[in-house]
Every structure is written in structure tokens, then in C-alpha cells.
Amino acid sequence: MSDEGELPATLEGKNYSDPRIHDPHFKGPIVNRSCTDVLCCMIFILFIIAYILLGLVAWVNGDPRRVAYPTDSQGHFCGQKGTPNENKPILFYFNLLSCTSPSVVVNLQCPTRQICVSKCPEKFLTYMEIQFMYRKDRNDWTYYSQFCKSALLKPAKTLTQVLLDDDCPTAIFPSKPYLQRCFPDFSTKNGTLTVGNKTVFEDGSGKTRNAVELRAAANGINNVLDARAIGVKVFEDYATTWYWILIGLTIAMLLSWMFVILLRFTAGFLFWLFTFGVIGIIAYGIWHCYREYSNLQGQPSSHLTVFHIGIQTDISMYFQLKQTWFALMIILCILEVFIILMLIFLRDRIRISIAIGYIPTTLIYPVLTFIFLSICISYWAVIAVYLATSGVPIYKVIAPEGQCKHENKTCNPEIFNTTEIAKACPGAQCRFAFYGGKSLYHQYITTFQIFNLFVFLWLINFVIALGQCALAGAFASYYWALKKPDDIPPYPLFTAFGRAIRYHTGSLAFGSLILAVVQMFRLILEYLDKRLKQAQNNISKFLKCCLRCCFWCLEKAVKFLNRNAYVMIAIYGKNFCRSARDAFNLLMRNILKVAVMDRVTDFVLILGKILVAGCIGVLAFLLFTERLPMIIAGPTSLNYYWVPLLTVMIGSYLIAHGFFSVYAMCIETIFICFLEDLERNDGSAERPYYMSQSLLKILNEQNAQTKKQ
């Protein structure tokens, strides 16, 4: 006799000694259960406790203000409230021309003094000019002194003393704030680069410089800030359009919800509407390609091909070729035929989801999953930021010419001028570099970031697994009710959710752990690929592609096995390994049915997701590009309109995926129960099928009693 949690080994001549097969009282998911995979549950809880402790430690040591505010040479924040720099939000560089030094690349810091100022300079002035002008008008010195390290009553020091003490800049020039930093106000006049309408200027040390040199120096630090520049602009676009994004995502949620409900109540009408809609859109694309191809046929340049024009940065050039439109027409024709064939196969199987109509609360569960995932993502992001900003100010030696042997060593700015380094390297400076420390915590920041990422992946997969197990338990309750809907237990979704949490947290954590490990290896592989991209040869590139392909396939296989294992856990309450084995054996005995059902279901659902994301994307495109001014006034002056557009489209796709995953889980659960039902019963009065007659008809299986009649 087989174990209670195992399936009969054979399909031919079913093993009726199995107590589950002839049990007339079997009504679905087993109620009397015991905890499974307790060891993994305990490990999972320990990891969560450690994750919480890591968050507390990072909260104490981190400071997100270090990301939001620029920092001067002493490590003080510019523009921070409650500090002397509260009204000085902009960072000013004394000698921007020194930013061409190699130190900029090594230390990500320009080797010149940096102070916080309230505004950027608006005109050309040198320290020597101020000394001369001070005798006639002191207002110019008042203006110039705001860019000095400390308040000086008058320009009494010589230029040499100023350079030695680093009290004031030797020159200032017209600048504008960029990323809260003062950068030269460049412009082009008759094709010539100028700064403040000048092509050449005095640098304050007796040398004449031109705008090209200044631009090269500014680019030295701009390259370091480019990523942050894009980030700031993206943040500005999000700040402008966040409520429109929320409106778009809300519409996507309602549209997805409506789509799933209509699939239950008006499956036939909606299916044919969806079918003809998709076929019609692609048919229009085929006709448009043919029309463009015919128009280009009679033109003198019709003989040109892709090989004639080569690689072009202007994509529109390719649309002037008839070859392009012919290729697109062929691709759309193949896609049209493929979609028609696939939709024909799916015509009846879409009705399997009838269980959703009897358990409407399952349509609310994606909202709960979204809340759990949002909490996990937010917690991970906050910890990552606090870990990245943990530490105390670290100062390092910076030499303007990069010739000092002590360069890049740590130093103390308060006593630096009295040390041997200052004497050995004239002109060297002790400047703020970054935030860090020598404590045990600071030495393992990178390890903590890896731990943060791994636990994040584990939690994300656990939340998804919990949802799949709870939904599987609810739909299995529907299937194994002999008289539907009378025998369906009350609150099946909440009951299944409670069972999953109480008894099977360890099993769900076990499956999630396996998937998280695979995903972690994939991320490490991608990271190494980016870090070692320049040092790769053809063999290493080939091995990298093979590994990426293998891990991608492995992740897909693990996800498929986990999902079916969670269905068996929801029904029989066994541990993860046994449930995965039973599910695998069951599916292998019905491999052809599984292949057809799984592929066509995925196909129609992904079309539904694209339909939802496409509809919302078209509306968002018209709104963010200001093409609906007569209907509604959208946001104006966006830096990148594609930022909120892609956010809305990707968010809509993910929301649709969340709702359609309920539909997919319903089909998959009922299909596994159907296979179990076929192996348990034969449709006789002693062993009747639990499936309804409509489900029998859909899946082309006949009741034994019907055969006799």
C-alpha cells in the first residue's frame, strides 16, 4: 500500500488499494495536517530576525542625507536645515580647472577646495582685480568674499598667501547651478564655445585660459555626475507625474479586474471579441506594410537594400526601403497564422476557470500580494540606501598634479598642514573623499548588501509562493466539492491562506529558497559579466552565454515545479520534496495534456497582459506628449516623457500579470485536480468523477456512465 501522500505508481489498472481513491468522504484539501519542513521554517525565521536587526543597525549608522545633499571639503552638507549651511544649497569649486587631474577619476573628487554658497558667480573677477578695485569701491569685495572659505574684512593677503592658505578662489567666472553645483555658463556664439560671452579669460594666477580648457575641466567632474544627473531628472519627472502614474495604474487594475470577471461570465463573447480584435489589428499592419511596399516599388531608389545604406543612427532611413516593409509584412503574416491557430486550440479551455465565479474573493488576493511585495521592496531599498550611506567622513590626500607618493592616503584635515606629507608634497591637500570607517560593521558593508539582496529575493519568492498555495487550496476546494456550489466550504480562500501559514511556512520557504539561490547566481553572473566585460575573449563570452542560458532554463524549471508542488501541498499537506515528486510524476504521466494546456494558457494570458498594457500605454503616450489638450491637460516640460510612460506601461503589465496569475493558477490547479480525479475514479456510481459535466466536455473526457447509456 502506498503512502497517503503518494500517488499510485501506475495509470493503467489503477491501484485501488490506495485509501484516497475509494474514500467516499474525500472532499478536497485535507483538514487534519501537521507542520512540514520545520527545520527550513526555523532557518527562515532566523533569517528574518537577522534581516530586521540589520535594518536597525543600518538605520543607526546610515544617513540618506548624504545622497540628497552635496558635501563640501570638510564633509558638511550644503543646504541642510539647522546648520550654518542651511541657506547655502550650492557647492562651489575654487579652481575648476584643476578637475582635469587624474585624481578625479581615482577619488571621484576634484582636487580643489569646495565650499557651500547661496548662489553661483555671475561675472568675471580675479583676486588681483579685487585688490585694485577695493581702494575705490568695497562693494565688489563684498560680492567676491561670499565665495571665500571664511569672512575676510579686506583683501589684505597677497596672491601667494591666498594660494597657500586656500582662503579664496584666484578667479570667478559666470556660472549656473547644475545638480546643486556651480558650473560655467557655456554658450555657443557663431560656432565658437564661449563662457559669459568670452572665449578667453584670466585664471587669476597670471595665465590666460580659453573656454575649451574650462569645458574640458568641467567635463572631468561632469562625467562623474552624469549618472546622478539622469537620476535627478528622472526624479523630477516622477515628482511631476506621480499622480498621473497612479491614475494610469488604477485604470490598469480596474481593466484587468474587469477582464478576468468577463472571462468568467461572458467567456464566449469576450473570447471572440478578443480574437477578432487581435487578428484585425495584425491584419491592418499587414495591409499597411503592403501599401508602403507598393508605394516604394515605383520609386527610383527602390533597388536600394540594407547592405547599400549600412548601419545608420537615423532609424527612419530603414523605413525608406521596400525591403524593410516586405520583411515586416512576412513577420506579421506568420504571427497572424500562429495566433489564429493558438486561439483555436484555446477556444474551449478558457472556460476551465469557472471556479473564479464561485470564489470571487480570489480576485481580491492580487491586491494583498501587491501590498506584501511593496513592503518587501521598500524595506530592501531603504536598507540598501542606509548601508550605502553608513560611516564617518574619510579624508584623503589629493595632489593637483598627481605626483605625490602619499596621494590617496587617509589624512586629518585639522593637522594636515603640520604633517610631513604637506612638506613632502607642496600643494597637496587633505580633502573629504567619502563616508566609511574601520569598525567591524563598516568592513562588512558589502557582505551586508549581499545579505540584503539575498533575503529580499527569498522574501519576494515566499510571498509569491504563499499566494499560489492559498489560491490553489481555494480552487481545489471548489473542484473536490461533489455538489457545486453547495459543498464548497465557507471562506475557502481565507481557510487555505491560514492553512498555508500555519502548517506549510517551512515548505513554502524551502521552495522559495531554492529559487532565490538560482536567482542569486544569475545576478552574480550578470555582475561579473559587467565588471569583466573588457577582459573577455571569445571563449569566455561563449561560456558566459552558456551559463546564462543554463541558469535561465533552470530558473524557469524550478518555478514550474514549485508552482505545481504548492498545489499538491495545498491539497494533501505533505512536505515540499514529496509534493514536488508527486506533482512531477503526475505531470509526466500526462505530459501531452500538460504541454498543450500550459502553452495555450500562457499564450492567451500574455496577450491579455499586452492588451491591458498597450491600452494604458497609448493613453499615457497621448497624455505625456501633450496630444490631448482639448480633452485633458497633462504634465508639461518633462525631461524624458518616456520615463513616466514606461513606468505606466510596465506597472500596468505587472498589475495585469497579478490579476491574470489568479486566472492561470485557477486553470493549473483545476487541471492537476482533473488529472488526479482521472487516476482516482472511473465515473461509476462507486467512484464518480468530481469534475462537472461541462469540464468533462471541455477536456474531452467522457463519464463512464455516459458511455454505458
XYZ file of C-alpha atoms in Angstrom:
709
model
C 0.000 0.000 0.000
C 1.377 3.382 -0.988
C 1.895 6.203 1.479
C -1.055 8.544 1.968
C 0.759 11.456 0.345
C 1.905 9.475 -2.721
C 0.117 8.927 -5.976
C -0.489 5.463 -7.396
C 2.512 4.360 -9.378
C 0.550 3.239 -12.430
C -2.123 4.738 -14.566
C -3.129 1.518 -16.276
C -5.148 -0.658 -13.891
C -5.247 1.919 -11.114
C -4.074 0.849 -7.654
C -7.409 0.974 -5.862
C -5.846 -0.175 -2.581
C -4.737 3.436 -2.133
C -7.073 4.800 0.579
C -7.547 8.110 -1.210
C -9.008 6.526 -4.327
C -12.052 4.786 -2.854
C -12.564 7.155 0.092
C -16.163 8.366 -0.360
C -15.610 11.118 2.197
C -12.702 12.753 0.394
C -13.826 16.354 -0.211
C -10.730 18.133 -1.237
C -7.835 19.603 0.738
C -7.044 17.578 3.864
C -8.055 19.356 7.080
C -6.078 17.378 9.666
C -2.486 18.345 8.915
C 0.865 18.633 10.613
C 3.675 21.143 10.176
C 6.019 20.386 7.278
C 9.711 21.246 6.728
C 10.058 22.566 10.276
C 13.859 22.955 10.013
C 13.564 25.218 6.971
C 10.845 27.175 8.764
C 13.167 27.816 11.707
C 16.004 28.875 9.393
C 13.628 31.189 7.564
C 12.525 32.819 10.825
C 16.161 33.267 11.910
C 16.967 34.965 8.613
C 14.010 37.324 9.034
C 15.155 38.209 12.573
C 18.681 38.843 11.279
C 17.197 40.950 8.466
C 15.306 43.086 10.969
C 18.435 43.509 13.110
C 20.422 44.507 10.014
C 17.793 47.132 9.264
C 18.073 48.543 12.793
C 21.880 48.689 12.628
C 21.795 50.316 9.184
C 19.202 52.808 10.454
C 21.516 53.848 13.299
C 24.666 54.164 11.170
C 23.280 55.353 7.834
C 22.325 58.859 6.753
C 20.333 59.245 3.484
C 21.061 62.986 3.524
C 24.472 62.111 2.102
C 22.720 61.139 -1.104
C 20.412 64.155 -1.222
C 22.893 66.940 -0.386
C 26.308 67.835 -1.892
C 29.202 67.841 0.578
C 31.941 70.448 0.956
C 35.644 69.789 1.606
C 35.002 69.420 5.351
C 32.237 66.845 4.929
C 29.429 69.306 5.736
C 26.123 69.161 3.873
C 25.090 72.082 1.667
C 21.539 73.300 2.257
C 20.826 71.125 5.281
C 18.326 72.674 7.664
C 19.506 73.543 11.149
C 23.152 74.034 10.094
C 25.223 77.108 9.141
C 24.884 75.985 5.515
C 21.078 75.996 5.593
C 20.888 78.948 3.176
C 23.825 77.729 1.089
C 22.494 74.828 -1.002
C 25.034 75.035 -3.864
C 28.577 73.658 -3.984
C 31.294 75.974 -5.391
C 34.733 74.854 -6.667
C 37.657 77.230 -6.040
C 39.643 76.143 -9.103
C 37.558 74.152 -11.546
C 40.499 73.972 -13.966
C 42.199 71.504 -11.603
C 39.403 68.998 -12.264
C 41.319 67.641 -15.258
C 43.621 65.872 -12.772
C 43.652 62.035 -12.733
C 42.561 62.312 -9.082
C 39.026 62.998 -10.296
C 38.786 59.502 -11.760
C 40.512 57.783 -8.820
C 38.830 59.577 -5.915
C 35.663 60.935 -7.585
C 36.702 64.293 -6.079
C 38.096 67.412 -7.734
C 41.471 68.343 -6.065
C 40.419 71.871 -5.096
C 38.625 73.380 -2.121
C 34.844 73.140 -2.245
C 32.530 75.347 -0.176
C 28.787 75.846 0.128
C 27.393 79.106 -1.311
C 23.963 80.665 -1.638
C 24.334 81.435 -5.355
C 26.810 80.995 -8.192
C 29.075 83.772 -9.545
C 27.544 85.888 -12.290
C 30.587 87.753 -13.652
C 34.345 87.537 -14.270
C 36.584 88.663 -11.394
C 40.102 87.799 -10.209
C 41.574 88.247 -6.748
C 44.182 90.694 -8.060
C 41.466 92.798 -9.731
C 39.540 92.894 -6.443
C 42.618 94.139 -4.581
C 42.890 97.034 -7.034
C 39.141 97.772 -7.085
C 38.875 97.622 -3.276
C 40.553 101.006 -2.982
C 37.738 102.664 -4.940
C 34.657 100.552 -4.202
C 34.293 97.990 -1.425
C 31.049 96.549 -2.800
C 32.967 94.389 -5.246
C 34.889 92.818 -2.366
C 31.617 92.150 -0.531
C 30.388 90.286 -3.582
C 33.672 88.398 -4.072
C 34.130 87.444 -0.406
C 30.976 85.317 -0.353
C 32.952 82.756 -2.374
C 35.788 82.634 0.196
C 36.278 79.983 2.864
C 35.694 82.414 5.721
C 34.606 86.024 6.027
C 37.547 88.390 5.424
C 37.292 92.105 6.127
C 39.529 93.077 3.234
C 41.787 91.501 0.554
C 44.949 92.144 2.507
C 46.751 88.888 1.709
C 48.966 88.555 -1.303
C 48.089 86.170 -4.088
C 50.792 83.751 -2.890
C 49.358 83.732 0.634
C 45.848 83.175 -0.707
C 47.033 80.182 -2.733
C 48.946 78.782 0.236
C 46.151 79.228 2.792
C 43.437 78.336 0.283
C 41.196 81.091 1.658
C 39.682 82.433 -1.580
C 39.487 81.435 -5.245
C 42.004 83.151 -7.527
C 39.208 83.873 -10.020
C 35.480 83.510 -10.507
C 33.514 83.391 -13.745
C 29.833 83.320 -14.769
C 28.264 80.034 -13.622
C 24.913 78.381 -13.239
C 23.774 75.767 -10.698
C 23.711 72.241 -12.079
C 22.917 69.367 -9.723
C 23.403 71.842 -6.862
C 26.912 72.638 -8.108
C 28.288 75.744 -9.816
C 29.370 75.045 -13.381
C 30.463 77.531 -16.080
C 27.712 79.172 -18.117
C 28.733 77.889 -21.539
C 27.167 79.046 -24.788
C 27.969 78.906 -28.490
C 28.435 82.109 -30.483
C 28.927 81.809 -34.256
C 30.067 78.232 -33.767
C 32.626 79.177 -31.090
C 32.368 77.992 -27.494
C 32.174 80.877 -25.010
C 31.713 81.320 -21.291
C 29.976 84.524 -20.233
C 30.263 85.754 -23.869
C 34.080 85.458 -23.680
C 36.323 82.997 -25.442
C 39.405 83.748 -23.295
C 39.774 84.928 -19.686
C 42.315 85.330 -16.876
C 42.545 82.460 -14.380
C 43.827 84.742 -11.581
C 47.331 83.277 -11.493
C 48.691 85.234 -14.423
C 47.637 82.778 -17.144
C 45.165 83.288 -19.979
C 42.743 80.424 -20.465
C 40.074 79.735 -23.082
C 36.566 78.334 -22.855
C 37.611 74.993 -24.367
C 40.044 74.359 -21.489
C 37.368 75.227 -18.965
C 34.902 72.949 -20.698
C 37.403 70.065 -20.546
C 37.865 70.680 -16.816
C 34.109 70.809 -16.233
C 33.674 67.575 -18.193
C 36.186 65.913 -15.880
C 33.751 66.152 -12.996
C 30.613 66.087 -15.142
C 31.440 62.544 -16.220
C 31.324 61.548 -12.571
C 27.956 63.280 -12.131
C 26.267 62.131 -15.349
C 24.537 59.174 -13.716
C 23.279 61.380 -10.905
C 22.143 63.995 -13.441
C 19.924 61.477 -15.160
C 18.693 60.274 -11.790
C 17.747 63.790 -10.727
C 15.900 64.456 -13.985
C 14.060 61.148 -13.675
C 13.156 62.066 -10.093
C 11.838 65.439 -11.293
C 9.685 63.716 -13.911
C 8.307 61.350 -11.284
C 7.594 64.303 -8.967
C 5.635 65.970 -11.779
C 3.692 62.941 -12.993
C 3.281 60.715 -9.934
C -0.467 61.280 -9.663
C -0.961 60.597 -13.383
C 1.030 57.397 -12.965
C -1.197 56.350 -10.052
C -4.308 57.111 -12.123
C -2.956 55.011 -15.006
C -2.108 52.095 -12.723
C -5.545 52.303 -11.101
C -7.201 52.154 -14.521
C -4.995 49.166 -15.388
C -6.095 47.417 -12.191
C -9.779 48.035 -12.945
C -9.339 46.944 -16.557
C -7.550 43.743 -15.523
C -10.181 43.010 -12.888
C -12.975 43.560 -15.399
C -11.208 41.403 -17.961
C -10.882 38.443 -15.566
C -14.518 38.758 -14.426
C -15.752 38.929 -18.024
C -13.737 35.824 -18.845
C -15.891 34.002 -16.289
C -19.339 35.345 -17.184
C -19.032 36.187 -20.895
C -16.180 33.936 -21.921
C -17.617 33.165 -25.370
C -18.397 36.750 -26.382
C -15.178 38.160 -24.927
C -13.107 35.416 -26.496
C -14.406 36.106 -29.996
C -14.169 39.864 -29.460
C -10.592 39.475 -28.320
C -9.832 37.080 -31.184
C -11.184 39.319 -33.942
C -9.628 42.379 -32.311
C -6.120 40.916 -32.284
C -6.500 39.416 -35.752
C -7.882 42.711 -37.073
C -5.019 44.770 -35.645
C -2.408 42.473 -37.173
C -4.318 42.369 -40.472
C -4.236 46.157 -40.577
C -0.481 46.003 -40.002
C -0.102 43.563 -42.921
C -2.167 45.833 -45.193
C -0.167 48.918 -44.149
C 3.143 47.144 -44.857
C 1.883 46.036 -48.271
C 0.749 49.572 -49.129
C 4.127 51.057 -48.165
C 5.901 48.327 -50.123
C 3.801 49.067 -53.221
C 4.403 52.833 -52.939
C 8.171 52.331 -52.785
C 8.104 49.844 -55.660
C 7.857 52.538 -58.341
C 10.401 54.974 -56.894
C 13.947 55.362 -58.342
C 15.536 54.299 -55.048
C 13.529 51.077 -54.853
C 16.595 48.978 -55.705
C 18.406 50.033 -52.513
C 18.770 47.471 -49.715
C 20.080 47.393 -46.168
C 23.525 46.466 -47.487
C 23.633 49.664 -49.560
C 22.948 52.113 -46.715
C 24.790 50.178 -43.993
C 24.356 50.952 -40.297
C 22.520 54.242 -39.719
C 21.810 56.060 -36.448
C 18.654 57.516 -38.010
C 16.178 54.631 -37.856
C 13.801 56.393 -40.260
C 16.283 55.681 -43.063
C 15.385 51.998 -42.950
C 11.701 52.771 -43.446
C 12.567 54.244 -46.852
C 13.481 50.766 -48.059
C 10.895 48.422 -49.572
C 12.927 45.533 -48.149
C 12.061 46.670 -44.635
C 8.301 46.730 -45.274
C 8.428 43.365 -47.054
C 10.191 41.773 -44.084
C 7.697 43.278 -41.639
C 4.797 42.030 -43.771
C 6.169 38.475 -43.764
C 6.698 38.573 -39.978
C 3.150 39.828 -39.378
C 1.688 37.174 -41.686
C 3.462 34.412 -39.770
C 2.331 35.946 -36.479
C -1.240 36.168 -37.763
C -1.365 32.488 -38.692
C 0.285 31.475 -35.417
C -2.202 33.479 -33.316
C -5.201 32.097 -35.204
C -4.045 28.508 -34.655
C -3.292 29.071 -30.983
C -6.608 30.806 -30.318
C -8.483 27.960 -31.967
C -6.806 25.497 -29.580
C -7.731 27.678 -26.608
C -11.361 28.221 -27.578
C -12.796 25.773 -25.019
C -10.034 25.570 -22.438
C -10.565 29.153 -21.364
C -13.823 28.056 -19.739
C -11.955 25.915 -17.186
C -11.722 28.996 -14.927
C -15.398 28.702 -13.966
C -14.230 28.289 -10.343
C -13.429 32.010 -10.163
C -17.144 32.734 -10.338
C -17.800 30.618 -7.234
C -14.847 32.041 -5.277
C -14.912 35.774 -6.135
C -12.643 36.674 -3.211
C -9.731 35.246 -5.194
C -9.888 38.348 -7.386
C -9.010 40.477 -4.356
C -5.929 38.450 -3.448
C -3.616 40.166 -6.006
C -4.101 43.391 -4.028
C -2.850 41.631 -0.886
C 0.117 40.218 -2.798
C 0.875 43.694 -4.138
C 0.898 45.093 -0.587
C 3.256 42.367 0.655
C 5.600 42.830 -2.318
C 5.580 46.616 -1.859
C 6.600 46.206 1.796
C 9.466 43.860 0.838
C 10.720 46.118 -1.960
C 10.509 49.253 0.201
C 12.340 47.606 3.100
C 15.091 46.345 0.794
C 15.534 49.762 -0.852
C 15.659 51.608 2.493
C 18.255 49.202 3.922
C 20.343 49.445 0.733
C 20.388 53.265 0.975
C 21.209 53.282 4.696
C 24.001 50.731 4.220
C 25.438 52.745 1.338
C 25.473 55.927 3.460
C 26.882 54.370 6.644
C 30.109 55.672 8.117
C 32.031 58.785 9.126
C 33.773 61.315 6.835
C 37.005 59.932 5.387
C 39.632 62.414 4.169
C 42.378 61.582 1.676
C 45.472 63.281 0.305
C 44.892 64.828 -3.125
C 47.724 66.316 -5.198
C 46.745 68.713 -8.016
C 49.396 67.352 -10.362
C 49.080 63.743 -9.221
C 52.838 63.449 -8.487
C 52.731 62.854 -4.709
C 53.710 59.400 -3.410
C 51.335 59.894 -0.459
C 48.353 60.572 -2.710
C 45.133 58.740 -1.807
C 46.256 58.098 1.783
C 43.890 58.958 4.627
C 44.599 62.192 6.491
C 43.307 64.540 9.175
C 42.403 67.987 7.783
C 42.878 69.714 11.143
C 46.581 68.852 11.452
C 47.430 68.148 7.797
C 49.475 71.338 7.268
C 51.804 70.360 10.148
C 52.487 66.817 8.903
C 55.400 65.548 6.828
C 53.065 64.897 3.883
C 52.398 68.621 3.449
C 56.133 69.288 3.405
C 56.996 66.402 1.084
C 54.238 67.261 -1.406
C 53.836 71.038 -1.833
C 50.328 71.865 -2.981
C 48.850 68.604 -1.683
C 45.510 68.928 0.119
C 43.534 66.907 2.626
C 40.042 66.663 1.181
C 36.848 64.852 2.036
C 36.560 61.662 -0.055
C 33.646 59.510 1.116
C 31.890 58.046 4.127
C 33.312 54.905 5.673
C 35.056 53.558 8.759
C 37.360 50.907 10.204
C 34.907 49.224 12.560
C 33.776 45.626 12.060
C 30.418 46.877 10.778
C 31.984 49.128 8.135
C 34.355 46.400 6.974
C 31.416 44.112 6.139
C 29.161 46.642 4.405
C 29.499 44.789 1.087
C 28.627 41.486 2.779
C 25.573 43.091 4.365
C 24.456 44.402 0.968
C 24.705 40.879 -0.477
C 22.757 39.511 2.501
C 20.164 42.246 1.999
C 19.732 41.264 -1.654
C 19.542 37.521 -0.938
C 16.916 37.812 1.811
C 14.977 40.205 -0.411
C 14.834 37.592 -3.178
C 13.850 34.929 -0.639
C 11.017 37.052 0.761
C 9.731 38.031 -2.683
C 9.575 34.391 -3.767
C 7.975 33.404 -0.451
C 5.195 35.991 -0.880
C 4.502 34.693 -4.389
C 4.592 31.078 -3.152
C 2.172 31.902 -0.332
C -0.263 33.381 -2.835
C -0.001 30.392 -5.146
C -0.566 27.908 -2.321
C -3.530 29.844 -0.910
C -5.191 30.174 -4.324
C -4.533 26.501 -5.100
C -6.189 25.492 -1.835
C -9.245 27.638 -2.598
C -9.683 26.315 -6.149
C -9.075 22.740 -5.024
C -11.919 23.179 -2.509
C -14.150 24.080 -5.415
C -13.072 21.137 -7.542
C -13.392 18.437 -4.889
C -16.894 19.562 -3.899
C -19.181 16.854 -5.305
C -22.227 19.137 -5.402
C -21.126 22.543 -6.640
C -21.504 25.082 -5.162
C -23.358 23.601 -2.165
C -20.430 21.505 -0.909
C -17.841 24.315 -1.219
C -16.673 25.098 2.351
C -17.225 28.628 3.668
C -14.437 31.183 3.112
C -12.238 28.794 1.100
C -9.554 31.391 0.306
C -9.055 32.550 3.892
C -9.095 28.937 5.114
C -6.459 27.949 2.570
C -4.368 31.017 3.435
C -4.489 30.146 7.134
C -3.511 26.526 6.470
C -0.548 27.617 4.344
C 0.747 29.981 7.039
C 0.114 27.652 9.983
C 1.334 24.341 8.600
C 3.407 24.947 5.469
C 5.554 28.043 6.041
C 8.611 25.773 6.049
C 7.672 24.095 2.767
C 6.969 27.395 1.063
C 10.242 28.795 2.422
C 12.082 25.708 1.143
C 10.794 26.144 -2.401
C 11.433 29.892 -2.264
C 14.985 29.305 -1.014
C 15.827 27.080 -3.988
C 14.523 29.687 -6.399
C 16.296 32.533 -4.565
C 19.642 30.689 -4.778
C 19.243 30.227 -8.539
C 18.315 33.892 -8.994
C 21.265 34.973 -6.837
C 23.655 33.008 -9.039
C 22.146 34.683 -12.097
C 22.665 38.148 -10.589
C 26.256 37.325 -9.612
C 26.903 36.117 -13.153
C 25.494 39.354 -14.600
C 27.583 41.410 -12.174
C 30.796 39.594 -13.104
C 29.934 39.999 -16.766
C 29.717 43.780 -16.405
C 32.842 44.035 -14.275
C 34.973 41.875 -16.571
C 33.494 42.935 -19.886
C 36.722 44.479 -21.186
C 38.852 41.439 -20.272
C 36.783 38.822 -22.061
C 37.830 36.753 -25.069
C 35.622 34.739 -27.401
C 35.852 31.568 -25.295
C 34.868 33.336 -22.077
C 31.992 35.066 -23.878
C 30.765 31.715 -25.174
C 30.946 30.155 -21.693
C 29.167 33.181 -20.236
C 26.316 32.836 -22.735
C 26.044 29.110 -21.986
C 25.896 29.754 -18.237
C 23.291 32.481 -18.653
C 21.160 30.192 -20.796
C 21.506 27.295 -18.335
C 20.582 29.391 -15.303
C 17.644 30.934 -17.167
C 16.315 27.488 -18.062
C 16.965 26.269 -14.516
C 15.006 29.182 -13.041
C 12.050 28.514 -15.352
C 12.085 24.808 -14.489
C 12.252 25.489 -10.744
C 9.364 27.954 -10.979
C 7.245 25.397 -12.859
C 7.984 22.589 -10.407
C 7.478 24.847 -7.379
C 4.106 26.035 -8.606
C 2.807 22.502 -9.062
C 4.363 21.397 -5.770
C 2.442 24.164 -3.982
C -0.786 22.807 -5.499
C -0.066 19.351 -4.063
C 0.865 20.912 -0.691
C -2.444 22.781 -0.667
C -4.376 19.557 -1.341
C -2.539 16.871 0.673
C -0.432 18.837 3.177
C 2.813 16.907 2.587
C 6.327 18.361 2.697
C 7.895 20.154 -0.239
C 10.079 17.345 -1.591
C 7.313 14.750 -1.528
C 4.806 17.170 -3.042
C 7.250 18.150 -5.790
C 7.887 14.466 -6.545
C 4.168 13.628 -6.670
C 3.413 16.620 -8.896
C 6.293 15.777 -11.224
C 5.228 12.130 -11.554
C 1.611 13.105 -12.169
C 2.563 15.590 -14.866
C 4.984 13.177 -16.544
C 2.221 10.563 -16.807
C 0.132 13.159 -18.658
C 2.900 15.029 -20.466
C 0.968 15.668 -23.696
C -2.045 17.140 -21.945
C 0.239 19.270 -19.789
C 2.156 20.619 -22.787
C -0.973 21.654 -24.675
C -2.766 23.136 -21.666
C 0.230 25.025 -20.287
C 1.346 26.602 -23.552
C -2.033 27.770 -24.839
C -2.997 29.177 -21.443
C 0.237 31.140 -21.190
C -0.252 32.385 -24.732
C -3.712 33.851 -24.284
C -2.865 35.336 -20.896
C 0.236 37.088 -22.178
C -1.866 38.534 -24.996
C -4.285 39.793 -22.349
C -1.437 41.405 -20.405
C -0.132 43.069 -23.554
C -3.650 44.262 -24.359
C -4.021 45.940 -20.954
C -0.512 47.435 -21.001
C -0.964 48.578 -24.610
C -4.264 50.350 -23.967
C -2.900 52.180 -20.927
C 0.372 52.881 -22.784
C -1.417 54.537 -25.722
C -3.404 56.789 -23.373
C -0.257 57.643 -21.387
C 1.657 58.440 -24.593
C -1.048 60.830 -25.764
C -1.154 62.447 -22.322
C 2.582 62.838 -21.648
C 3.283 64.121 -25.179
C 0.505 66.739 -24.788
C -1.607 65.420 -27.643
C -4.882 65.612 -25.705
C -5.030 69.338 -24.826
C -8.692 69.638 -25.790
C -9.719 66.719 -23.545
C -7.348 66.887 -20.581
C -4.267 68.951 -19.750
C -1.391 66.626 -18.976
C 2.002 67.410 -17.416
C 4.252 69.823 -19.298
C 8.017 70.388 -19.568
C 9.085 66.807 -18.848
C 12.780 65.972 -19.189
C 12.075 62.477 -20.502
C 8.437 61.736 -21.333
C 9.348 58.059 -21.774
C 10.173 57.755 -18.052
C 6.561 58.017 -16.788
C 5.367 56.310 -19.977
C 7.492 53.200 -19.415
C 6.616 53.270 -15.713
C 2.904 53.215 -16.517
C 3.277 50.518 -19.169
C 5.497 48.244 -17.066
C 3.356 48.860 -13.979
C 0.184 48.088 -15.968
C 1.744 44.888 -17.276
C 2.733 43.804 -13.756
C -0.741 44.611 -12.412
C -2.339 42.650 -15.249
C 0.106 39.834 -14.510
C -1.024 39.843 -10.872
C -4.699 39.500 -11.766
C -4.195 37.062 -14.619
C -1.973 34.950 -12.362
C -5.150 34.186 -10.384
C -6.729 33.012 -13.612
C -3.650 30.958 -14.531
C -3.439 29.439 -11.050
C -7.116 28.518 -11.257
C -6.610 26.701 -14.555
C -3.454 24.953 -13.359
C -4.994 23.827 -10.047
C -8.161 22.516 -11.660
C -6.105 20.781 -14.332
C -3.966 18.966 -11.725
C -7.111 18.050 -9.768
C -8.607 16.802 -13.031
C -5.617 14.528 -13.628
C -5.839 13.292 -10.035
C -9.555 12.691 -10.489
C -8.959 10.570 -13.586
C -6.451 8.395 -11.730
C -8.680 8.029 -8.653
C -12.090 7.486 -10.199
C -13.746 5.969 -13.249
C -17.076 7.830 -13.287
C -19.100 4.926 -11.874
C -21.600 5.235 -9.042
C -19.000 3.844 -6.614
C -16.247 6.149 -7.797
C -17.862 9.144 -9.510
C -15.856 11.956 -11.046
C -15.725 15.156 -9.027
C -15.473 17.215 -12.186
C -18.609 18.728 -13.665
C -20.089 17.591 -16.957
C -19.069 20.877 -18.565
C -15.459 20.308 -17.511
C -15.614 16.770 -18.881
C -16.774 18.159 -22.197
C -14.097 20.855 -22.255
C -11.271 18.394 -21.598
C -12.696 15.758 -23.947
C -13.202 13.102 -21.285
C -16.435 11.121 -21.044
C -18.100 9.880 -17.918
C -18.243 6.100 -17.654
C -21.982 6.188 -17.065
C -22.453 8.232 -20.203
C -20.607 5.543 -22.165
C -22.966 2.837 -20.878
C -26.028 4.871 -21.790
